[in-house]
């Protein structure tokens, strides 16, 4: 809370984007805040950062109706990302992480698949809000395990 209060509105705005790898969220030296790449894609496995376990697309995971399986998939994703992060930060003295090796994961997508014209429905667990909540919670608990 104190760190967020110490940031100016402009500094807060700059922390919201990473420019998709071209530049990280910038450092704020006066507060000792390093630059940080906070984007790591993990909807159904890690993406864009080397070899990793891949699971079915989220709509397929939703069709399993099995929160235990999604918890286990989340565990795999979380452990793999932590390992990639630890390896990456071991190669520099700033303890920072390059794009796609940070600990903030983009996933799961908990939007409802209501309209096929949206074009991203395969990234969701389907149209049922209860099922999406149960499966999304299981995946997140697994990632944080």
CSV table of N, CA and C in Angstrom, one decimal:
chain,number,residue,atom,x,y,z
A,1,UNK,N,0.8,-1.2,0.0
A,1,UNK,CA,0.0,0.0,0.0
A,1,UNK,C,0.9,1.3,0.0
A,2,UNK,N,1.9,1.3,0.8
A,2,UNK,CA,2.8,2.5,0.9
A,2,UNK,C,3.5,2.7,-0.4
A,3,UNK,N,3.9,1.6,-1.1
A,3,UNK,CA,4.5,1.8,-2.4
A,3,UNK,C,3.6,2.4,-3.4
A,4,UNK,N,2.4,1.9,-3.5
A,4,UNK,CA,1.4,2.4,-4.5
A,4,UNK,C,1.1,3.9,-4.2
A,5,UNK,N,1.0,4.2,-2.9
A,5,UNK,CA,0.7,5.6,-2.5
A,5,UNK,C,1.9,6.5,-2.9
A,6,UNK,N,3.1,6.0,-2.9
A,6,UNK,CA,4.3,6.8,-3.2
A,6,UNK,C,4.4,7.1,-4.7
A,7,UNK,N,3.8,6.2,-5.5
A,7,UNK,CA,3.9,6.4,-7.0
A,7,UNK,C,3.0,7.6,-7.4
A,8,UNK,N,3.5,8.4,-8.4
A,8,UNK,CA,2.7,9.4,-8.9
A,8,UNK,C,1.7,8.8,-9.9
A,9,UNK,N,0.6,9.5,-10.2
A,9,UNK,CA,-0.4,9.0,-11.2
A,9,UNK,C,0.3,8.6,-12.5
A,10,UNK,N,1.2,9.3,-13.0
A,10,UNK,CA,2.0,9.0,-14.2
A,10,UNK,C,2.8,7.7,-14.0
A,11,UNK,N,3.5,7.6,-12.9
A,11,UNK,CA,4.2,6.3,-12.7
A,11,UNK,C,3.3,5.1,-12.6
A,12,UNK,N,2.2,5.3,-12.0
A,12,UNK,CA,1.2,4.2,-11.9
A,12,UNK,C,0.8,3.8,-13.3
A,13,UNK,N,0.5,4.7,-14.1
A,13,UNK,CA,0.1,4.5,-15.5
A,13,UNK,C,1.1,3.7,-16.3
A,14,UNK,N,2.4,4.1,-16.1
A,14,UNK,CA,3.5,3.4,-16.8
A,14,UNK,C,3.6,1.9,-16.4
A,15,UNK,N,3.2,1.6,-15.1
A,15,UNK,CA,3.4,0.3,-14.6
A,15,UNK,C,2.3,-0.7,-15.2
A,16,UNK,N,1.3,-0.2,-16.0
A,16,UNK,CA,0.3,-1.0,-16.5
A,16,UNK,C,0.6,-1.7,-17.8
A,17,UNK,N,1.7,-1.4,-18.4
A,17,UNK,CA,2.0,-1.9,-19.7
A,17,UNK,C,3.4,-2.3,-19.9
A,18,UNK,N,3.7,-3.3,-20.7
A,18,UNK,CA,5.0,-3.8,-20.9
A,18,UNK,C,5.4,-3.6,-22.4
A,19,UNK,N,4.5,-3.2,-23.2
A,19,UNK,CA,4.8,-3.0,-24.6
A,19,UNK,C,5.2,-4.3,-25.3
A,20,UNK,N,4.6,-5.4,-24.8
A,20,UNK,CA,4.8,-6.7,-25.4
A,20,UNK,C,6.2,-7.1,-25.7
A,21,UNK,N,7.1,-6.9,-24.8
A,21,UNK,CA,8.5,-7.3,-24.9
A,21,UNK,C,9.4,-6.2,-25.4
A,22,UNK,N,8.9,-5.2,-26.0
A,22,UNK,CA,9.8,-4.1,-26.5
A,22,UNK,C,10.4,-3.4,-25.3
A,23,UNK,N,9.7,-3.3,-24.2
A,23,UNK,CA,10.1,-2.6,-23.0
A,23,UNK,C,9.3,-3.1,-21.8
A,24,UNK,N,10.0,-3.3,-20.7
A,24,UNK,CA,9.3,-3.6,-19.5
A,24,UNK,C,8.5,-2.4,-18.9
A,25,UNK,N,7.7,-2.7,-17.9
A,25,UNK,CA,7.2,-1.6,-17.1
A,25,UNK,C,8.4,-0.9,-16.5
A,26,UNK,N,8.6,0.4,-16.6
A,26,UNK,CA,9.8,1.0,-16.2
A,26,UNK,C,10.1,1.0,-14.7
A,27,UNK,N,11.4,1.1,-14.5
A,27,UNK,CA,11.9,1.3,-13.1
A,27,UNK,C,11.5,2.6,-12.5
A,28,UNK,N,11.4,2.6,-11.2
A,28,UNK,CA,11.1,3.9,-10.5
A,28,UNK,C,12.3,4.0,-9.5
A,29,UNK,N,13.4,4.5,-9.9
A,29,UNK,CA,14.6,4.5,-9.1
A,29,UNK,C,14.5,5.2,-7.7
A,30,UNK,N,13.7,6.2,-7.7
A,30,UNK,CA,13.5,7.0,-6.4
A,30,UNK,C,12.9,6.1,-5.3
A,31,UNK,N,12.2,5.0,-5.7
A,31,UNK,CA,11.5,4.1,-4.8
A,31,UNK,C,12.2,2.8,-4.8
A,32,UNK,N,13.3,2.6,-5.5
A,32,UNK,CA,14.0,1.3,-5.5
A,32,UNK,C,13.2,0.2,-6.3
A,33,UNK,N,12.3,0.6,-7.2
A,33,UNK,CA,11.4,-0.3,-7.9
A,33,UNK,C,12.1,-0.6,-9.3
A,34,UNK,N,12.5,-1.8,-9.5
A,34,UNK,CA,13.2,-2.2,-10.8
A,34,UNK,C,12.2,-2.3,-11.9
A,35,UNK,N,12.7,-2.2,-13.1
A,35,UNK,CA,11.8,-2.5,-14.3
A,35,UNK,C,11.4,-3.9,-14.2
A,36,UNK,N,10.2,-4.2,-14.7
A,36,UNK,CA,9.7,-5.6,-14.6
A,36,UNK,C,8.8,-5.9,-15.8
A,37,UNK,N,9.1,-7.1,-16.4
A,37,UNK,CA,8.2,-7.6,-17.4
A,37,UNK,C,7.2,-8.6,-16.8
A,38,UNK,N,6.0,-8.1,-16.7
A,38,UNK,CA,5.0,-8.9,-15.9
A,38,UNK,C,4.1,-9.7,-16.8
A,39,UNK,N,4.3,-9.9,-18.0
A,39,UNK,CA,3.5,-10.7,-18.9
A,39,UNK,C,4.1,-12.1,-19.1
A,40,UNK,N,3.4,-13.1,-18.7
A,40,UNK,CA,3.7,-14.5,-19.0
A,40,UNK,C,2.4,-15.2,-19.3
A,41,UNK,N,2.3,-15.7,-20.5
A,41,UNK,CA,1.0,-16.3,-21.0
A,41,UNK,C,0.9,-17.7,-20.5
A,42,UNK,N,-0.2,-18.1,-19.9
A,42,UNK,CA,-0.4,-19.4,-19.3
A,42,UNK,C,-1.8,-19.9,-19.3
A,43,UNK,N,-2.5,-19.8,-20.4
A,43,UNK,CA,-3.9,-20.2,-20.5
A,43,UNK,C,-4.1,-21.7,-20.4
A,44,UNK,N,-3.2,-22.4,-21.1
A,44,UNK,CA,-3.3,-23.9,-21.1
A,44,UNK,C,-1.9,-24.5,-21.1
A,45,UNK,N,-1.0,-23.8,-20.5
A,45,UNK,CA,0.4,-24.2,-20.5
A,45,UNK,C,1.2,-22.9,-20.7
A,46,UNK,N,2.5,-22.9,-20.5
A,46,UNK,CA,3.3,-21.7,-20.7
A,46,UNK,C,3.5,-21.5,-22.2
A,47,UNK,N,3.5,-20.3,-22.6
A,47,UNK,CA,3.7,-19.9,-24.0
A,47,UNK,C,4.9,-18.9,-24.1
A,48,UNK,N,5.5,-19.0,-25.3
A,48,UNK,CA,6.5,-18.0,-25.7
A,48,UNK,C,7.8,-18.0,-24.8
A,49,UNK,N,8.1,-19.1,-24.0
A,49,UNK,CA,9.3,-19.0,-23.3
A,49,UNK,C,10.0,-20.4,-23.2
A,50,UNK,N,10.0,-21.1,-24.3
A,50,UNK,CA,10.7,-22.3,-24.4
A,50,UNK,C,9.8,-23.5,-24.2
A,51,UNK,N,10.4,-24.7,-24.0
A,51,UNK,CA,9.7,-25.9,-23.9
A,51,UNK,C,8.9,-26.0,-22.6
A,52,UNK,N,7.7,-26.4,-22.7
A,52,UNK,CA,6.8,-26.6,-21.5
A,52,UNK,C,5.7,-27.6,-21.8
A,53,UNK,N,5.1,-28.0,-20.7
A,53,UNK,CA,3.9,-28.9,-20.9
A,53,UNK,C,2.8,-28.1,-21.4
A,54,UNK,N,2.1,-28.7,-22.4
A,54,UNK,CA,0.9,-28.0,-23.0
A,54,UNK,C,-0.3,-28.9,-22.8
A,55,UNK,N,-1.4,-28.3,-22.3
A,55,UNK,CA,-2.6,-29.0,-22.1
A,55,UNK,C,-3.6,-28.6,-23.2
A,56,UNK,N,-4.8,-29.3,-23.2
A,56,UNK,CA,-5.8,-28.9,-24.2
A,56,UNK,C,-6.2,-27.4,-24.0
A,57,UNK,N,-6.7,-26.8,-25.1
A,57,UNK,CA,-7.1,-25.4,-25.0
A,57,UNK,C,-8.2,-25.4,-23.9
A,58,UNK,N,-8.4,-24.2,-23.4
A,58,UNK,CA,-9.3,-24.0,-22.2
A,58,UNK,C,-10.7,-24.6,-22.4
A,59,UNK,N,-11.2,-24.4,-23.6
A,59,UNK,CA,-12.6,-24.9,-23.8
A,59,UNK,C,-12.6,-26.4,-23.7
A,60,UNK,N,-11.5,-27.1,-24.1
A,60,UNK,CA,-11.4,-28.5,-23.9
A,60,UNK,C,-11.3,-28.9,-22.4
A,61,UNK,N,-10.5,-28.1,-21.7
A,61,UNK,CA,-10.4,-28.3,-20.2
A,61,UNK,C,-11.7,-28.2,-19.5
A,62,UNK,N,-12.5,-27.2,-20.0
A,62,UNK,CA,-13.8,-27.0,-19.4
A,62,UNK,C,-14.7,-28.1,-19.7
A,63,UNK,N,-14.6,-28.8,-20.8
A,63,UNK,CA,-15.4,-29.9,-21.1
A,63,UNK,C,-15.1,-31.2,-20.2
A,64,UNK,N,-14.0,-31.1,-19.5
A,64,UNK,CA,-13.8,-32.3,-18.6
A,64,UNK,C,-14.7,-32.2,-17.3
A,65,UNK,N,-15.1,-31.0,-16.9
A,65,UNK,CA,-15.9,-30.8,-15.7
A,65,UNK,C,-15.1,-31.3,-14.5
A,66,UNK,N,-13.8,-31.3,-14.5
A,66,UNK,CA,-13.0,-31.9,-13.5
A,66,UNK,C,-12.1,-31.0,-12.8
A,67,UNK,N,-12.5,-30.3,-11.7
A,67,UNK,CA,-11.6,-29.3,-11.0
A,67,UNK,C,-10.3,-29.9,-10.6
A,68,UNK,N,-10.3,-31.2,-10.2
A,68,UNK,CA,-9.1,-31.8,-9.7
A,68,UNK,C,-8.0,-31.9,-10.8
A,69,UNK,N,-8.5,-32.2,-12.0
A,69,UNK,CA,-7.5,-32.2,-13.2
A,69,UNK,C,-7.0,-30.8,-13.5
A,70,UNK,N,-7.9,-29.8,-13.4
A,70,UNK,CA,-7.4,-28.4,-13.6
A,70,UNK,C,-6.4,-28.0,-12.5
A,71,UNK,N,-6.7,-28.4,-11.3
A,71,UNK,CA,-5.7,-28.1,-10.2
A,71,UNK,C,-4.4,-28.7,-10.5
A,72,UNK,N,-4.4,-30.0,-11.0
A,72,UNK,CA,-3.1,-30.6,-11.3
A,72,UNK,C,-2.4,-29.9,-12.5
A,73,UNK,N,-3.2,-29.5,-13.5
A,73,UNK,CA,-2.6,-28.8,-14.6
A,73,UNK,C,-2.0,-27.5,-14.1
A,74,UNK,N,-2.7,-26.8,-13.2
A,74,UNK,CA,-2.2,-25.5,-12.7
A,74,UNK,C,-0.9,-25.7,-11.9
A,75,UNK,N,-0.8,-26.9,-11.2
A,75,UNK,CA,0.4,-27.2,-10.5
A,75,UNK,C,1.6,-27.3,-11.4
A,76,UNK,N,1.4,-28.0,-12.5
A,76,UNK,CA,2.4,-28.1,-13.5
A,76,UNK,C,2.8,-26.8,-14.1
A,77,UNK,N,1.9,-26.0,-14.5
A,77,UNK,CA,2.1,-24.7,-15.0
A,77,UNK,C,2.9,-23.8,-14.0
A,78,UNK,N,2.4,-23.8,-12.8
A,78,UNK,CA,3.1,-23.0,-11.7
A,78,UNK,C,4.5,-23.4,-11.5
A,79,UNK,N,4.7,-24.7,-11.4
A,79,UNK,CA,6.1,-25.2,-11.1
A,79,UNK,C,7.0,-24.9,-12.2
A,80,UNK,N,6.5,-25.1,-13.5
A,80,UNK,CA,7.4,-24.9,-14.6
A,80,UNK,C,7.7,-23.4,-14.7
A,81,UNK,N,6.8,-22.5,-14.5
A,81,UNK,CA,7.0,-21.1,-14.5
A,81,UNK,C,8.0,-20.7,-13.5
A,82,UNK,N,7.9,-21.2,-12.2
A,82,UNK,CA,8.8,-20.9,-11.2
A,82,UNK,C,10.2,-21.3,-11.5
A,83,UNK,N,10.3,-22.5,-12.1
A,83,UNK,CA,11.7,-23.0,-12.5
A,83,UNK,C,12.3,-22.1,-13.6
A,84,UNK,N,11.5,-21.7,-14.6
A,84,UNK,CA,12.0,-20.8,-15.7
A,84,UNK,C,12.4,-19.5,-15.1
A,85,UNK,N,11.6,-19.0,-14.2
A,85,UNK,CA,11.9,-17.7,-13.5
A,85,UNK,C,13.2,-17.8,-12.7
A,86,UNK,N,13.4,-18.9,-12.0
A,86,UNK,CA,14.6,-19.0,-11.2
A,86,UNK,C,15.8,-19.1,-12.0
A,87,UNK,N,15.7,-19.9,-13.1
A,87,UNK,CA,16.8,-20.0,-14.1
A,87,UNK,C,17.1,-18.6,-14.7
A,88,UNK,N,16.1,-17.9,-15.1
A,88,UNK,CA,16.3,-16.6,-15.8
A,88,UNK,C,16.9,-15.6,-14.8
A,89,UNK,N,16.4,-15.5,-13.6
A,89,UNK,CA,17.0,-14.5,-12.7
A,89,UNK,C,18.4,-14.9,-12.2
A,90,UNK,N,18.7,-16.2,-12.3
A,90,UNK,CA,20.1,-16.6,-11.9
A,90,UNK,C,21.1,-16.1,-12.9
A,91,UNK,N,20.7,-15.6,-14.1
A,91,UNK,CA,21.7,-15.1,-15.0
A,91,UNK,C,22.0,-13.6,-15.0
A,92,UNK,N,21.4,-12.9,-14.0
A,92,UNK,CA,21.7,-11.5,-14.0
A,92,UNK,C,21.8,-11.1,-12.5
A,93,UNK,N,22.4,-10.0,-12.3
A,93,UNK,CA,22.6,-9.5,-10.9
A,93,UNK,C,21.5,-8.6,-10.4
A,94,UNK,N,20.5,-8.3,-11.2
A,94,UNK,CA,19.4,-7.4,-10.8
A,94,UNK,C,18.2,-8.2,-10.3
A,95,UNK,N,18.2,-9.5,-10.4
A,95,UNK,CA,17.1,-10.4,-10.0
A,95,UNK,C,15.8,-10.0,-10.7
A,96,UNK,N,16.0,-9.6,-11.9
A,96,UNK,CA,14.8,-9.3,-12.7
A,96,UNK,C,14.5,-10.4,-13.7
A,97,UNK,N,13.4,-10.3,-14.4
A,97,UNK,CA,13.0,-11.4,-15.2
A,97,UNK,C,12.6,-10.8,-16.6
A,98,UNK,N,13.1,-11.5,-17.7
A,98,UNK,CA,12.8,-11.0,-19.0
A,98,UNK,C,11.4,-11.4,-19.3
A,99,UNK,N,10.9,-10.9,-20.4
A,99,UNK,CA,9.5,-11.1,-20.9
A,99,UNK,C,9.2,-12.6,-20.9
A,100,UNK,N,8.1,-13.0,-20.4
A,100,UNK,CA,7.6,-14.4,-20.3
A,100,UNK,C,8.3,-15.3,-19.3
A,101,UNK,N,9.1,-14.7,-18.4
A,101,UNK,CA,9.7,-15.5,-17.3
A,101,UNK,C,9.4,-14.9,-16.0
A,102,UNK,N,8.4,-14.0,-15.9
A,102,UNK,CA,8.0,-13.4,-14.6
A,102,UNK,C,7.1,-14.3,-13.9
A,103,UNK,N,6.6,-13.9,-12.7
A,103,UNK,CA,5.8,-14.7,-11.9
A,103,UNK,C,4.3,-14.3,-12.0
A,104,UNK,N,4.0,-13.3,-12.8
A,104,UNK,CA,2.6,-12.9,-13.0
A,104,UNK,C,2.1,-13.6,-14.3
A,105,UNK,N,1.1,-14.5,-14.1
A,105,UNK,CA,0.7,-15.3,-15.3
A,105,UNK,C,-0.6,-14.8,-15.8
A,106,UNK,N,-0.7,-14.7,-17.2
A,106,UNK,CA,-2.0,-14.4,-17.8
A,106,UNK,C,-2.8,-15.7,-18.0
A,107,UNK,N,-3.7,-15.9,-17.2
A,107,UNK,CA,-4.5,-17.1,-17.3
A,107,UNK,C,-4.9,-17.5,-15.8
A,108,UNK,N,-6.0,-18.2,-15.7
A,108,UNK,CA,-6.9,-18.6,-16.7
A,108,UNK,C,-7.8,-17.4,-17.2
A,109,UNK,N,-8.4,-17.6,-18.3
A,109,UNK,CA,-9.4,-16.6,-18.8
A,109,UNK,C,-10.7,-17.0,-18.2
A,110,UNK,N,-11.3,-16.2,-17.4
A,110,UNK,CA,-12.6,-16.5,-16.8
A,110,UNK,C,-13.8,-15.8,-17.4
A,111,UNK,N,-13.6,-15.2,-18.6
A,111,UNK,CA,-14.7,-14.6,-19.3
A,111,UNK,C,-15.7,-15.8,-19.7
A,112,UNK,N,-17.0,-15.4,-19.8
A,112,UNK,CA,-17.9,-16.4,-20.3
A,112,UNK,C,-17.9,-16.4,-21.9
A,113,UNK,N,-18.1,-17.6,-22.4
A,113,UNK,CA,-18.1,-17.7,-23.9
A,113,UNK,C,-19.6,-17.6,-24.3
A,114,UNK,N,-20.0,-16.4,-24.5
A,114,UNK,CA,-21.4,-16.1,-24.8
A,114,UNK,C,-21.7,-16.0,-26.3
A,115,UNK,N,-20.8,-15.5,-27.1
A,115,UNK,CA,-21.0,-15.2,-28.5
A,115,UNK,C,-19.8,-15.6,-29.3
A,116,UNK,N,-20.0,-16.6,-30.3
A,116,UNK,CA,-18.9,-17.1,-31.1
A,116,UNK,C,-18.2,-16.0,-31.9
A,117,UNK,N,-18.9,-14.9,-32.2
A,117,UNK,CA,-18.2,-13.8,-32.9
A,117,UNK,C,-17.1,-13.1,-32.2
A,118,UNK,N,-17.0,-13.4,-30.9
A,118,UNK,CA,-15.9,-12.8,-30.1
A,118,UNK,C,-14.6,-13.2,-30.6
A,119,UNK,N,-14.5,-14.5,-31.0
A,119,UNK,CA,-13.2,-15.0,-31.5
A,119,UNK,C,-12.2,-15.5,-30.6
A,120,UNK,N,-12.5,-15.5,-29.3
A,120,UNK,CA,-11.5,-15.9,-28.3
A,120,UNK,C,-12.2,-17.0,-27.3
A,121,UNK,N,-13.3,-17.5,-27.8
A,121,UNK,CA,-14.1,-18.4,-26.9
A,121,UNK,C,-13.3,-19.7,-26.5
A,122,UNK,N,-12.4,-20.1,-27.4
A,122,UNK,CA,-11.6,-21.3,-27.1
A,122,UNK,C,-10.7,-21.1,-25.9
A,123,UNK,N,-10.5,-19.8,-25.5
A,123,UNK,CA,-9.6,-19.5,-24.3
A,123,UNK,C,-10.4,-19.5,-23.0
A,124,UNK,N,-11.7,-19.8,-23.1
A,124,UNK,CA,-12.5,-19.8,-21.9
A,124,UNK,C,-12.9,-21.3,-21.5
A,125,UNK,N,-13.5,-21.5,-20.4
A,125,UNK,CA,-14.0,-22.8,-20.0
A,125,UNK,C,-15.4,-23.0,-20.4
A,126,UNK,N,-16.0,-22.1,-21.1
A,126,UNK,CA,-17.4,-22.2,-21.6
A,126,UNK,C,-18.3,-21.1,-21.2
A,127,UNK,N,-19.6,-21.4,-21.3
A,127,UNK,CA,-20.6,-20.4,-21.0
A,127,UNK,C,-21.2,-20.5,-19.6
A,128,UNK,N,-20.9,-21.5,-18.8
A,128,UNK,CA,-21.5,-21.7,-17.5
A,128,UNK,C,-20.7,-21.0,-16.5
A,129,UNK,N,-21.3,-19.9,-15.8
A,129,UNK,CA,-20.5,-19.2,-14.8
A,129,UNK,C,-20.1,-20.0,-13.6
A,130,UNK,N,-21.0,-20.9,-13.2
A,130,UNK,CA,-20.6,-21.7,-12.0
A,130,UNK,C,-19.4,-22.6,-12.3
A,131,UNK,N,-19.5,-23.3,-13.5
A,131,UNK,CA,-18.4,-24.2,-13.9
A,131,UNK,C,-17.1,-23.4,-14.1
A,132,UNK,N,-17.2,-22.2,-14.7
A,132,UNK,CA,-16.0,-21.4,-14.9
A,132,UNK,C,-15.4,-21.0,-13.6
A,133,UNK,N,-16.3,-20.6,-12.6
A,133,UNK,CA,-15.7,-20.3,-11.3
A,133,UNK,C,-15.0,-21.4,-10.6
A,134,UNK,N,-15.6,-22.6,-10.7
A,134,UNK,CA,-15.0,-23.8,-10.0
A,134,UNK,C,-13.7,-24.1,-10.7
A,135,UNK,N,-13.7,-24.2,-12.0
A,135,UNK,CA,-12.5,-24.6,-12.8
A,135,UNK,C,-11.4,-23.5,-12.7
A,136,UNK,N,-11.8,-22.3,-12.8
A,136,UNK,CA,-10.9,-21.2,-12.7
A,136,UNK,C,-10.2,-21.1,-11.3
A,137,UNK,N,-11.0,-21.3,-10.3
A,137,UNK,CA,-10.4,-21.4,-8.9
A,137,UNK,C,-9.5,-22.5,-8.8
A,138,UNK,N,-9.8,-23.7,-9.3
A,138,UNK,CA,-9.0,-24.9,-9.2
A,138,UNK,C,-7.6,-24.6,-9.9
A,139,UNK,N,-7.7,-24.0,-11.1
A,139,UNK,CA,-6.5,-23.8,-11.9
A,139,UNK,C,-5.6,-22.8,-11.1
A,140,UNK,N,-6.1,-21.8,-10.6
A,140,UNK,CA,-5.4,-20.7,-9.9
A,140,UNK,C,-4.7,-21.3,-8.6
A,141,UNK,N,-5.5,-22.1,-7.9
A,141,UNK,CA,-5.0,-22.8,-6.7
A,141,UNK,C,-3.8,-23.6,-7.0
A,142,UNK,N,-3.9,-24.4,-8.2
A,142,UNK,CA,-2.8,-25.2,-8.6
A,142,UNK,C,-1.6,-24.4,-9.0
A,143,UNK,N,-1.8,-23.3,-9.7
A,143,UNK,CA,-0.7,-22.4,-10.1
A,143,UNK,C,0.1,-21.8,-8.9
A,144,UNK,N,-0.7,-21.6,-7.8
A,144,UNK,CA,-0.1,-21.0,-6.6
A,144,UNK,C,0.4,-22.0,-5.6
A,145,UNK,N,0.2,-23.2,-5.9
A,145,UNK,CA,0.6,-24.3,-5.0
A,145,UNK,C,2.0,-24.3,-4.6
